[in-house]
mmCIF file of C-alpha atoms and ligand atoms in Angstrom:
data_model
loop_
_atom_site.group_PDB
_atom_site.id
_atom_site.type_symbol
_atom_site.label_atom_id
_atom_site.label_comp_id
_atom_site.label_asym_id
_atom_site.label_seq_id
_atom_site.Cartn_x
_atom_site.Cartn_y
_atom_site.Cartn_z
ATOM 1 C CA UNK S 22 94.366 75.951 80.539
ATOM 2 C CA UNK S 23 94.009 79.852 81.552
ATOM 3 C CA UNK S 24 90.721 79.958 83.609
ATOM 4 C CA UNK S 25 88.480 83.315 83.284
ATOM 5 C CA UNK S 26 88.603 83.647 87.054
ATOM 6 C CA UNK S 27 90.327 81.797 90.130
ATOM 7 C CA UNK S 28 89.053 82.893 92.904
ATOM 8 C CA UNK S 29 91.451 82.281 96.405
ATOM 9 C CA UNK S 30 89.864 81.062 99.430
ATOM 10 C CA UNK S 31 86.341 79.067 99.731
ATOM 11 C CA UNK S 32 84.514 80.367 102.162
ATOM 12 C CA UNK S 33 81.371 82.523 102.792
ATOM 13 C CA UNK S 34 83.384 85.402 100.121
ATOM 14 C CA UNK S 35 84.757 82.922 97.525
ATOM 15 C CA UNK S 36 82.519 80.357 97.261
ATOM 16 C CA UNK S 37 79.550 83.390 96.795
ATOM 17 C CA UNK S 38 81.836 84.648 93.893
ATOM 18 C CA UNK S 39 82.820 81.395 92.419
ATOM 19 C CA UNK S 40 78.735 80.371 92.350
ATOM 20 C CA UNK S 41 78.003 84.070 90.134
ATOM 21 C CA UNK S 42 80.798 83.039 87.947
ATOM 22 C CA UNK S 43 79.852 79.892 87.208
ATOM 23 C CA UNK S 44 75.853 80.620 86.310
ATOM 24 C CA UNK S 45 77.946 83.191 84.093
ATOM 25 C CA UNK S 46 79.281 80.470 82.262
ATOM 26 C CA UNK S 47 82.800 81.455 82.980
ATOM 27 C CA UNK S 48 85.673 79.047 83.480
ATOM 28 C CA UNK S 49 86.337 79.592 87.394
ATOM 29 C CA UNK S 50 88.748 77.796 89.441
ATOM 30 C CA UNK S 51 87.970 77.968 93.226
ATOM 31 C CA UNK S 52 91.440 77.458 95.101
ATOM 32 C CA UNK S 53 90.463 76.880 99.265
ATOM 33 C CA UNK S 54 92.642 75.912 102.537
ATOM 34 C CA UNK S 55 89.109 74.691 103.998
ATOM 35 C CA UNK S 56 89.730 76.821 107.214
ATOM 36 C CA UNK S 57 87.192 79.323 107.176
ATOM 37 C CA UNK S 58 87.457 81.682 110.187
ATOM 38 C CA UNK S 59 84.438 80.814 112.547
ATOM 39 C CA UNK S 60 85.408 76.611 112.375
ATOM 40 C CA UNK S 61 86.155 76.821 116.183
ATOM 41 C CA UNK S 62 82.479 77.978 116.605
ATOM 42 C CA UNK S 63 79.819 74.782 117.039
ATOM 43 C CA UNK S 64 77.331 76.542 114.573
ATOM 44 C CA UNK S 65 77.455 79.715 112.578
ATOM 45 C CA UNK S 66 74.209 82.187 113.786
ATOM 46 C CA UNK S 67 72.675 85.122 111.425
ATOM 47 C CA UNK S 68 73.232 83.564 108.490
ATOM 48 C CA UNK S 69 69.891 83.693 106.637
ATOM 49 C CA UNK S 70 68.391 79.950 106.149
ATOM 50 C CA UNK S 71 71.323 78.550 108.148
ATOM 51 C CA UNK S 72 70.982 79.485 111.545
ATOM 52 C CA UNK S 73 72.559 77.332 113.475
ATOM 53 C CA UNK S 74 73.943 75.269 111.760
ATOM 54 C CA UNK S 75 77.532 74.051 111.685
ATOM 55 C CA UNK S 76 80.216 76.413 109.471
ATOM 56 C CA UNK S 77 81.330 73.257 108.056
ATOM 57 C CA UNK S 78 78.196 72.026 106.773
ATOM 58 C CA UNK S 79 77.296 75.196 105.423
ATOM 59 C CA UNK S 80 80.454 75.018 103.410
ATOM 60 C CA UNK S 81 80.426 71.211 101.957
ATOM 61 C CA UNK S 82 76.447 72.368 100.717
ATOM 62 C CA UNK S 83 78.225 75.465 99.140
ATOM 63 C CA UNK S 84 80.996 73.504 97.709
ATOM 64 C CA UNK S 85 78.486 70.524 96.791
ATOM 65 C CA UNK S 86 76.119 73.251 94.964
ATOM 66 C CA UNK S 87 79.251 74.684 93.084
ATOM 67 C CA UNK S 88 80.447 71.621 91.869
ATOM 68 C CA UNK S 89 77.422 70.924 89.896
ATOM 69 C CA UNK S 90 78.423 74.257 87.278
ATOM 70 C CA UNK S 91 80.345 72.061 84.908
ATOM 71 C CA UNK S 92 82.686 75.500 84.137
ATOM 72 C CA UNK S 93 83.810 75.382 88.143
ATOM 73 C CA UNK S 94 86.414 73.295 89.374
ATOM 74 C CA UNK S 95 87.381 73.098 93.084
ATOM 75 C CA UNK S 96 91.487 72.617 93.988
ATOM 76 C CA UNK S 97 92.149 71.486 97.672
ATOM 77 C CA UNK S 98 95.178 73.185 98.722
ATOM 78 C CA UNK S 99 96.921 76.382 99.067
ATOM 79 C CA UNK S 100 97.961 79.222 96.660
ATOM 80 C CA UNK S 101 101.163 80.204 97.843
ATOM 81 C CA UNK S 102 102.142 83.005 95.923
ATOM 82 C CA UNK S 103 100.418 84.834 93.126
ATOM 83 C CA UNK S 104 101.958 86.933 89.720
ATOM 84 C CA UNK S 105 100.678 89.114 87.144
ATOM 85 C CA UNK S 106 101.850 88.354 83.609
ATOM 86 C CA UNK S 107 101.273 90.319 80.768
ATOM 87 C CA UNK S 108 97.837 88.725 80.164
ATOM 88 C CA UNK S 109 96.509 87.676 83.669
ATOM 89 C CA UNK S 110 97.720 86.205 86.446
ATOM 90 C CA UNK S 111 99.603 83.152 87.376
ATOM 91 C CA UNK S 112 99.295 81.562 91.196
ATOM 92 C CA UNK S 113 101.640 79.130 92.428
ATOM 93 C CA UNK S 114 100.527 76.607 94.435
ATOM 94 C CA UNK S 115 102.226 75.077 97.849
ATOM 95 C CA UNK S 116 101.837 71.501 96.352
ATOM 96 C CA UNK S 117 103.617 72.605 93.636
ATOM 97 C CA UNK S 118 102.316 73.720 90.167
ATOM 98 C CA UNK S 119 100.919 76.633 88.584
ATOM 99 C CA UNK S 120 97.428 77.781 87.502
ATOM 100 C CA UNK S 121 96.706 80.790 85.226
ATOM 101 C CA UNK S 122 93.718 82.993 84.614
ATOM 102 C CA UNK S 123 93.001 86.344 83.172
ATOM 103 C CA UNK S 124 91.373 87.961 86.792
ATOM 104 C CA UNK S 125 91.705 87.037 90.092
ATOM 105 C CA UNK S 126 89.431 87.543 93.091
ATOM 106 C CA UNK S 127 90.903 87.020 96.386
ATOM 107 C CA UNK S 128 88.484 85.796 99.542
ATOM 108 C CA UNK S 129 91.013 84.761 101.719
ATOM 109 C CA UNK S 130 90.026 86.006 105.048
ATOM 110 C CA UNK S 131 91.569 87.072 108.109
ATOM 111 C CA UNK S 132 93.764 85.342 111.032
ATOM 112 C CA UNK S 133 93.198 86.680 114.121
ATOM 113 C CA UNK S 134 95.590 87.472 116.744
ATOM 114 C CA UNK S 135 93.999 86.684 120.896
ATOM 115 C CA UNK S 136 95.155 88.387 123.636
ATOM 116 C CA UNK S 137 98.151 86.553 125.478
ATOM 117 C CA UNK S 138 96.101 85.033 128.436
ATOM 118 C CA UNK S 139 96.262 81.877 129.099
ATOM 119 C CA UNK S 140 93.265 79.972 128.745
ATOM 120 C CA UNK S 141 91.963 82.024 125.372
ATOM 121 C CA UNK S 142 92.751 79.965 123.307
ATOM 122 C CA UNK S 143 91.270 76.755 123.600
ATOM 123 C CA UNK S 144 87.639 78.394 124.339
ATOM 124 C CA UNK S 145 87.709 80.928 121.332
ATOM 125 C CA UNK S 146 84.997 80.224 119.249
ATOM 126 C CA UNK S 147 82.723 78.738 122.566
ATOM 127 C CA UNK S 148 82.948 80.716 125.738
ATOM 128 C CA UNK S 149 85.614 83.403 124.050
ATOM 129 C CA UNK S 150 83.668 84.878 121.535
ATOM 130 C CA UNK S 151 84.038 88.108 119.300
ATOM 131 C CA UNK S 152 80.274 89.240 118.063
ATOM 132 C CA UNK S 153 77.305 89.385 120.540
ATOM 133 C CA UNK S 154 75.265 89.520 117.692
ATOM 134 C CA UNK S 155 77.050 85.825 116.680
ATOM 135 C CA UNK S 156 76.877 83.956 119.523
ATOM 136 C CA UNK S 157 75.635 86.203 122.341
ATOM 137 C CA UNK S 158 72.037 85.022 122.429
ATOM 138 C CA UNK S 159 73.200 81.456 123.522
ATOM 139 C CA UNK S 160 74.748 82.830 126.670
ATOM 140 C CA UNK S 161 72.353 85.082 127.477
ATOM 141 C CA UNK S 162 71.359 85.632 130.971
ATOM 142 C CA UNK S 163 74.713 84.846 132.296
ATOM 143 C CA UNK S 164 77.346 87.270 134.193
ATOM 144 C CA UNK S 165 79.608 88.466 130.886
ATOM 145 C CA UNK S 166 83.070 90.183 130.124
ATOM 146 C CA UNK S 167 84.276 91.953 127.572
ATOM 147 C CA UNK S 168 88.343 91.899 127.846
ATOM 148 C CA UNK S 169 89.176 95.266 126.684
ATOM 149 C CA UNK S 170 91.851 94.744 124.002
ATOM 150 C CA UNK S 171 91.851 98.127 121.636
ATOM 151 C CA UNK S 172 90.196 101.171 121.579
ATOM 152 C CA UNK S 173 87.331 99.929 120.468
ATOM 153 C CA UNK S 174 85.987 97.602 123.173
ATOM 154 C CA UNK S 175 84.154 100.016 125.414
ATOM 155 C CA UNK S 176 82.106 100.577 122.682
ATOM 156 C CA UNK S 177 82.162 96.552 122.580
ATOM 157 C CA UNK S 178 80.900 96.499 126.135
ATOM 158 C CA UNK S 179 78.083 99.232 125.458
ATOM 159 C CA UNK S 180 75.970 96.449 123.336
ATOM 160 C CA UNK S 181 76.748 93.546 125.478
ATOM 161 C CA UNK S 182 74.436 94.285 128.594
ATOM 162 C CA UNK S 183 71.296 93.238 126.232
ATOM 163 C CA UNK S 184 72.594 89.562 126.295
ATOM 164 C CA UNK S 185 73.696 89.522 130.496
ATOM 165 C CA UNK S 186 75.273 91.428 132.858
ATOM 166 C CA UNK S 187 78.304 93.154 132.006
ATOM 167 C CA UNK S 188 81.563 93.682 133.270
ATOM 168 C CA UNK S 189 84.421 95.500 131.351
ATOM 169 C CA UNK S 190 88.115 94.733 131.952
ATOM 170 C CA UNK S 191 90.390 97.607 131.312
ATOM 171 C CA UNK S 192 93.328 95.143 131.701
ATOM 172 C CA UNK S 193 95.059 98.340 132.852
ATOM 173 C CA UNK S 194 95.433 99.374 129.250
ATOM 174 C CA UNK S 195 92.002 100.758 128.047
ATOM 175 C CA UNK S 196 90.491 102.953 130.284
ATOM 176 C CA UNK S 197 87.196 104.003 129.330
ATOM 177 C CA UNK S 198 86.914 107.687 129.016
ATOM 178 C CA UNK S 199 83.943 110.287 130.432
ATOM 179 C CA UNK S 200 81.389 109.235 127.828
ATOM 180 C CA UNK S 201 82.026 105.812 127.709
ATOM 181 C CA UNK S 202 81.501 105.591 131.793
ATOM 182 C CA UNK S 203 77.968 107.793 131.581
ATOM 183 C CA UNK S 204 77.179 105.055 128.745
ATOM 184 C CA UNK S 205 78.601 102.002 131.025
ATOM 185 C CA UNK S 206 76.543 104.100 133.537
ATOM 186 C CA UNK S 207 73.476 103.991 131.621
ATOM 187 C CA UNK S 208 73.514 100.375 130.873
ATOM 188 C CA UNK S 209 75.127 98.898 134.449
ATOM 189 C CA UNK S 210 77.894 98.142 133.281
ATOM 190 C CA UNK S 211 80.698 97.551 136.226
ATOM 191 C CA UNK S 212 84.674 98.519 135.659
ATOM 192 C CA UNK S 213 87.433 95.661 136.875
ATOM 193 C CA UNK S 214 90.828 98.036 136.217
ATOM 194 C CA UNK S 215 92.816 94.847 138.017
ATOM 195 C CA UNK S 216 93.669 92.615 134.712
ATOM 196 C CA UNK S 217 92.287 89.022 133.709
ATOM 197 C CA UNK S 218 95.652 86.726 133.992
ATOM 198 C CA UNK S 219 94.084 83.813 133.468
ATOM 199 C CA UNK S 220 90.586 82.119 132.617
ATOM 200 C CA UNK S 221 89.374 79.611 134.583
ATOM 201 C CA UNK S 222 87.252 76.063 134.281
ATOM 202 C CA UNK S 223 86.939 72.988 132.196
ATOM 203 C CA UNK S 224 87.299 74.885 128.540
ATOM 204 C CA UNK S 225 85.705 75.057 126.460
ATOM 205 C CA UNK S 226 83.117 76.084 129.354
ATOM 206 C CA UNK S 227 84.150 78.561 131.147
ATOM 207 C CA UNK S 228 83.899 79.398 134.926
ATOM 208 C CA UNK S 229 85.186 82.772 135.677
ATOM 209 C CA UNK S 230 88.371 84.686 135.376
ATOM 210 C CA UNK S 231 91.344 85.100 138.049
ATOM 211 C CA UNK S 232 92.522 88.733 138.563
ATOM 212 C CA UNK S 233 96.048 89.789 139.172
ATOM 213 C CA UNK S 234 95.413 90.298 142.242
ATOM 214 C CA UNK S 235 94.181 86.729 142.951
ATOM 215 C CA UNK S 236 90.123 87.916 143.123
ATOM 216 C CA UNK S 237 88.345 85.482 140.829
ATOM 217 C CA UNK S 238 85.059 86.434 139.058
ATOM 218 C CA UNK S 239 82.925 84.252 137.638
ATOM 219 C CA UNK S 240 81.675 84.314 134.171
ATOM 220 C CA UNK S 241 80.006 82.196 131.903
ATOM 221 C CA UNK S 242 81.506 83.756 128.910
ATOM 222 C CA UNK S 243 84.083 86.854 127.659
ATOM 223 C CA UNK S 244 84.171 89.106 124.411
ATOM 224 C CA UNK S 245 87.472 90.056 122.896
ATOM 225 C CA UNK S 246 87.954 91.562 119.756
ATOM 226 C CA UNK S 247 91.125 90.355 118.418
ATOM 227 C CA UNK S 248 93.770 91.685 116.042
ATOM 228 C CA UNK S 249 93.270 90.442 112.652
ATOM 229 C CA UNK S 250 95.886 90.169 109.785
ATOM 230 C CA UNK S 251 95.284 89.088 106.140
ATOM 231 C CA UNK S 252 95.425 85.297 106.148
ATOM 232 C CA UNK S 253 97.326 85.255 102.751
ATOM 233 C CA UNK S 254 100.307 87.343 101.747
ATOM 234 C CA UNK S 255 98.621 87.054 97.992
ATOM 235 C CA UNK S 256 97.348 91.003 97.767
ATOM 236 C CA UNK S 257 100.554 92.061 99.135
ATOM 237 C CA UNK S 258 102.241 90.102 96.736
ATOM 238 C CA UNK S 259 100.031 91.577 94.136
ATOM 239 C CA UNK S 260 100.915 95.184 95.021
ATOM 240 C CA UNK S 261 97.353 95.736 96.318
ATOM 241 C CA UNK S 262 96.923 98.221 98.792
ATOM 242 C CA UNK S 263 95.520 98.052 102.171
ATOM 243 C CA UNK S 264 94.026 100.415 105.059
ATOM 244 C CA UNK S 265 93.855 100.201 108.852
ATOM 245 C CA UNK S 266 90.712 99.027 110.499
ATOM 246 C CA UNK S 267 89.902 99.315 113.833
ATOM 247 C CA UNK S 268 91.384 95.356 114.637
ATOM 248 C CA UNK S 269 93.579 95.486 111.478
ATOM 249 C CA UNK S 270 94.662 95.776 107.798
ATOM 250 C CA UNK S 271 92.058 95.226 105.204
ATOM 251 C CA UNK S 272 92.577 95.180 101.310
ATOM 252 C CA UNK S 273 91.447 98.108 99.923
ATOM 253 C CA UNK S 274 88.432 98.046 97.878
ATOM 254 C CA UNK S 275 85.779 99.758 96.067
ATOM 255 C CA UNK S 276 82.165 99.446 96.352
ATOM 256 C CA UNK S 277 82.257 96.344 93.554
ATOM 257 C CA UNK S 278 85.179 94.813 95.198
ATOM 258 C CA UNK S 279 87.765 96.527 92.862
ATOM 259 C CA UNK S 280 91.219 96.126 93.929
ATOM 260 C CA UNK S 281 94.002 98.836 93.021
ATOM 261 C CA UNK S 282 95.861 96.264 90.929
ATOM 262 C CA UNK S 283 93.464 96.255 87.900
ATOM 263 C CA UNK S 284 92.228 92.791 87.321
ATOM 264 C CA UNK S 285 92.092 91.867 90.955
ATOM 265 C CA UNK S 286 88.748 92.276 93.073
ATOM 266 C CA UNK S 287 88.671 91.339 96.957
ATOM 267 C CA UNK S 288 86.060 89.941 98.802
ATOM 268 C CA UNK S 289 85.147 88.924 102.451
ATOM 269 C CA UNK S 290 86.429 89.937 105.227
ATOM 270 C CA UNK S 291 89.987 90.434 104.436
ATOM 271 C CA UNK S 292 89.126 93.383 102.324
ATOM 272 C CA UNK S 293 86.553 95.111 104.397
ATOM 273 C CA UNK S 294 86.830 96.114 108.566
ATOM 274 C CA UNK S 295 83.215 94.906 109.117
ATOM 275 C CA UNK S 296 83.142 90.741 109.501
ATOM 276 C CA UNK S 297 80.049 89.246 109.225
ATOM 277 C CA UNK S 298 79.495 85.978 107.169
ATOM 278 C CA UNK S 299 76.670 87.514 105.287
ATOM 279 C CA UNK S 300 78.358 90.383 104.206
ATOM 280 C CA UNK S 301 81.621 88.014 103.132
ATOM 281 C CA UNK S 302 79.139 86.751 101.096
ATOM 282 C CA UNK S 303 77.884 89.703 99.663
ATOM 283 C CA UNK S 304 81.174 90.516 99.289
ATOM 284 C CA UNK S 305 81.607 88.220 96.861
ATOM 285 C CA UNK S 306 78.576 87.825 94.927
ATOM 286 C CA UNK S 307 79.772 91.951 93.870
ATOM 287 C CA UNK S 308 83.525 90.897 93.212
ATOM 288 C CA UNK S 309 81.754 87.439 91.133
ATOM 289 C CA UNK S 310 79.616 89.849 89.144
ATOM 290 C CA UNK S 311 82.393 92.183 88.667
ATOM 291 C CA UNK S 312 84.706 90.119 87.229
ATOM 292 C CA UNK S 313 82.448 88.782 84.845
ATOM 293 C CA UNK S 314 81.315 92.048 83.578
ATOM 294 C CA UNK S 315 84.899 93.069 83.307
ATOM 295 C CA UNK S 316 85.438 89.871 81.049
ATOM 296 C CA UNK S 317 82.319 91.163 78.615
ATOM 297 C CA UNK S 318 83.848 94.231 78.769
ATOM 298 C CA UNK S 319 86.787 93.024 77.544
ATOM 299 C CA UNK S 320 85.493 91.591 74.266
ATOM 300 C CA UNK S 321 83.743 95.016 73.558
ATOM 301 C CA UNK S 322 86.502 96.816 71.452
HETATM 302 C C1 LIG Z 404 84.868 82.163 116.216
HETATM 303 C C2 LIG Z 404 84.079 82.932 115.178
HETATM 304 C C3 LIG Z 404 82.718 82.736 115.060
HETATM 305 C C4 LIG Z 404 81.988 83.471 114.113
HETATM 306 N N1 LIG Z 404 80.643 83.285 114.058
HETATM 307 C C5 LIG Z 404 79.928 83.973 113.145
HETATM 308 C C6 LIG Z 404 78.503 83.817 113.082
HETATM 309 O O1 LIG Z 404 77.915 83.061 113.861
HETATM 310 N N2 LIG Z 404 77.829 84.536 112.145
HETATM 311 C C7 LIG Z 404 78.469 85.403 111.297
HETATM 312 O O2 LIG Z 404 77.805 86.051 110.479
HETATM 313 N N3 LIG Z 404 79.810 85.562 111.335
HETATM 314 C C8 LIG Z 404 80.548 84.869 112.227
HETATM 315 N N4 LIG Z 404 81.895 85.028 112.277
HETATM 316 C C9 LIG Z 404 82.544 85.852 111.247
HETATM 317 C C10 LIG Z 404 82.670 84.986 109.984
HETATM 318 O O3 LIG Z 404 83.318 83.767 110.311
HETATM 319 C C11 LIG Z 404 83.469 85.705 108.907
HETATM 320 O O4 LIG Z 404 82.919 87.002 108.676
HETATM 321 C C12 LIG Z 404 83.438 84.903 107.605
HETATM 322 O O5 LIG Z 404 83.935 83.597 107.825
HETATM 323 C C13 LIG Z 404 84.268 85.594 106.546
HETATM 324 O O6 LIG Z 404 84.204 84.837 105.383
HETATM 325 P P1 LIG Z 404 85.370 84.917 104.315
HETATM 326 O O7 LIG Z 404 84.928 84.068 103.169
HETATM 327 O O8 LIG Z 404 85.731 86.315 104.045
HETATM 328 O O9 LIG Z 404 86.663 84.303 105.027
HETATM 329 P P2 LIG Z 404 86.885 82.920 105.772
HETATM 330 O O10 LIG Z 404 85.611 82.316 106.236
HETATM 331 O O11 LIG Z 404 87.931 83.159 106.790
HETATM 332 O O12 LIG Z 404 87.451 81.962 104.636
HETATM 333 C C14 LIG Z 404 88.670 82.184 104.007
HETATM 334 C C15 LIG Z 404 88.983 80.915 103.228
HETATM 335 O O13 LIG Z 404 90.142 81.150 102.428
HETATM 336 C C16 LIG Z 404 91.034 80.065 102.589
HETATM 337 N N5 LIG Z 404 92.383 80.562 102.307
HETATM 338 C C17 LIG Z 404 93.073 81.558 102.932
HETATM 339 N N6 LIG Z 404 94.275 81.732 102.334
HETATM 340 C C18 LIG Z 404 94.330 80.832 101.330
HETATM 341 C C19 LIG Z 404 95.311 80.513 100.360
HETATM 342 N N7 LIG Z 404 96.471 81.162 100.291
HETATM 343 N N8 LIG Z 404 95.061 79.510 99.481
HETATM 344 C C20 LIG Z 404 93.874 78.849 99.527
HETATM 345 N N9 LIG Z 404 92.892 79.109 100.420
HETATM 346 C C21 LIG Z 404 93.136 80.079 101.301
HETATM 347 C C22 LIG Z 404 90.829 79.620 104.034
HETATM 348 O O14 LIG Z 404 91.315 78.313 104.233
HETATM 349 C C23 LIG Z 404 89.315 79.742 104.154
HETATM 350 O O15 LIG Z 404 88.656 78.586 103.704
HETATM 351 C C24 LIG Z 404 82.649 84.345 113.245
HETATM 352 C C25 LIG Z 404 84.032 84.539 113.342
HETATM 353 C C26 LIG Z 404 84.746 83.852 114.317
HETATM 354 C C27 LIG Z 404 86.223 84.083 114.433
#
């Protein structure tokens, strides 16, 4: 069978696109891992109608919704590699097999990269968190850090004094500069230049942070915002480009979610520098609409 549209990767983008294409009658395959990005978070905040609630049950009611468009079907599993042909596209799966359709949209989402300190790891998603505007109003009123990391994190730190006090670890790397110390000024912010080696407590609470120097601070939670790469090698594959974001490459798009390899839209946050579920969503509900129109198009002659 050659679908109308598989869409890669089920989450907040894909599963928005895949639900446009199937009320538009179109034969869509929806090909997902099932490891959306913010699964190490306890419940997913902002999202309109579903505040609160657990990222994973927010996707089986997505998936559960889709599945009842009798022109969607959902494959389990990843799409390892992806090909155009002269009629569409063909994606090879890691299970083995092939599936073909005449557009693609990729939702894949991003990986992201935490700083080296030990401790990180286990408490991302809890008491390690990216977003203030995620997860910053269930800490509030507790001492906070933000863990400088790139260039943007003193502007990071500017936001985070509305949810607790604030103090901003250069980690000896990112010094803030004259305007960013009258803002820190402005909003009590206090400079640690001695780096975080390690974070401290029974994670995925967190206690404070130990200093190179030995000093210990407590804490009740840090910000970070880490690199991110494309989870999927599939636009690269496809010849799509990309451009640098302030944490990492994104696939280029237009404002509908266009690709530069004609036939392929992109959707979510591994095709735009600003992640938000809602606007992964979005994301997709242009590239969904897109790729239909593109298929009436196509029988215009
Ligand atoms: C810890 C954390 C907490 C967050 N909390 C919030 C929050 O509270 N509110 C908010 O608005 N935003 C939050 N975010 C941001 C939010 O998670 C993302 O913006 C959103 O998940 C992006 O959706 P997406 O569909 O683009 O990608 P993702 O949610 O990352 O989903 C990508 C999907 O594609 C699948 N996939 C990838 N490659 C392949 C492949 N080759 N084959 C098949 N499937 C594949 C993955 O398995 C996954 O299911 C949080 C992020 C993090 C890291």
């Amino acid at each position: 069978m050659v679908y109308d549209v598989i869409v890669v990767g089920g989450s907040f983008a894909g599963m928005s696109a895949a639900l446009q294409l199937a009320r538009a009658r179109q034969h869509v395959l929806l090909i997902d891992a099932g490891l959306p990005r913010n699964r190490f978070a306890d419940a997913a905040h902002g999202f309109l109608g579903h505040d609160g609630r657990p990222p994973m049950a927010i996707m089986r009611e997505a998936r559960h919704q889709l599945q009842r468009y009798p022109t969607a079907e959902i494959l389990v599993g990843e799409a390892k590699n992806a090909s155009a042909i002269e009629d569409g596209f063909v994606i090879g799966l890691a299970s083995g097999g092939k599936r073909r359709a005449r557009r693609l949209v990729l939702a894949t989402g991003v990986a992201d990269e935490l700083p080296a300190i030990p401790g990180m790891r286990e408490r991302w998603g809890a008491t390690v968190l990216h977003c203030p505007y995620c997860h910053g109003y269930e800490i509030r009123d507790h001492p906070l850090g933000v863990i400088a990391n790139h260039a943007m994190s003193a502007h990071q730190a500017v936001l985070v004094p509305d949810w607790g006090p604030t103090t901003y670890f250069t980690q000896g790397q990112f010094e803030p500069d004259i305007a960013d110390l009258r803002a820190f000024a402005a909003r009590g912010i206090a400079v640690e230049r001695t780096p975080v080696v390690e974070l401290l407590g029974e994670a995925p609470a967190l206690d404070g942070v130990r200093l190179a120097d030995g000093r210990i601070i407590e804490l009740a939670a840090v910000f970070t915002a880490p690199r991110t790469r494309p989870a999927s090698p599939l636009a690269s594959q496809l010849g799509c480009a990309h451009e640098e974001g302030s944490t990492g490459p994104y696939v280029k798009v237009d404002q509908g979610g266009v690709t530069t390899v004609s036939g392929v839209w992109a959707a979510g946050d591994t095709a735009t520098p600003m992640h938000n579920a809602t606007l992964a969503s979005a994301g997709g509900v242009l590239a969904g609409v897109g790729a239909h129109q593109a298929s009436v198009r196509a029988t215009i002659v």
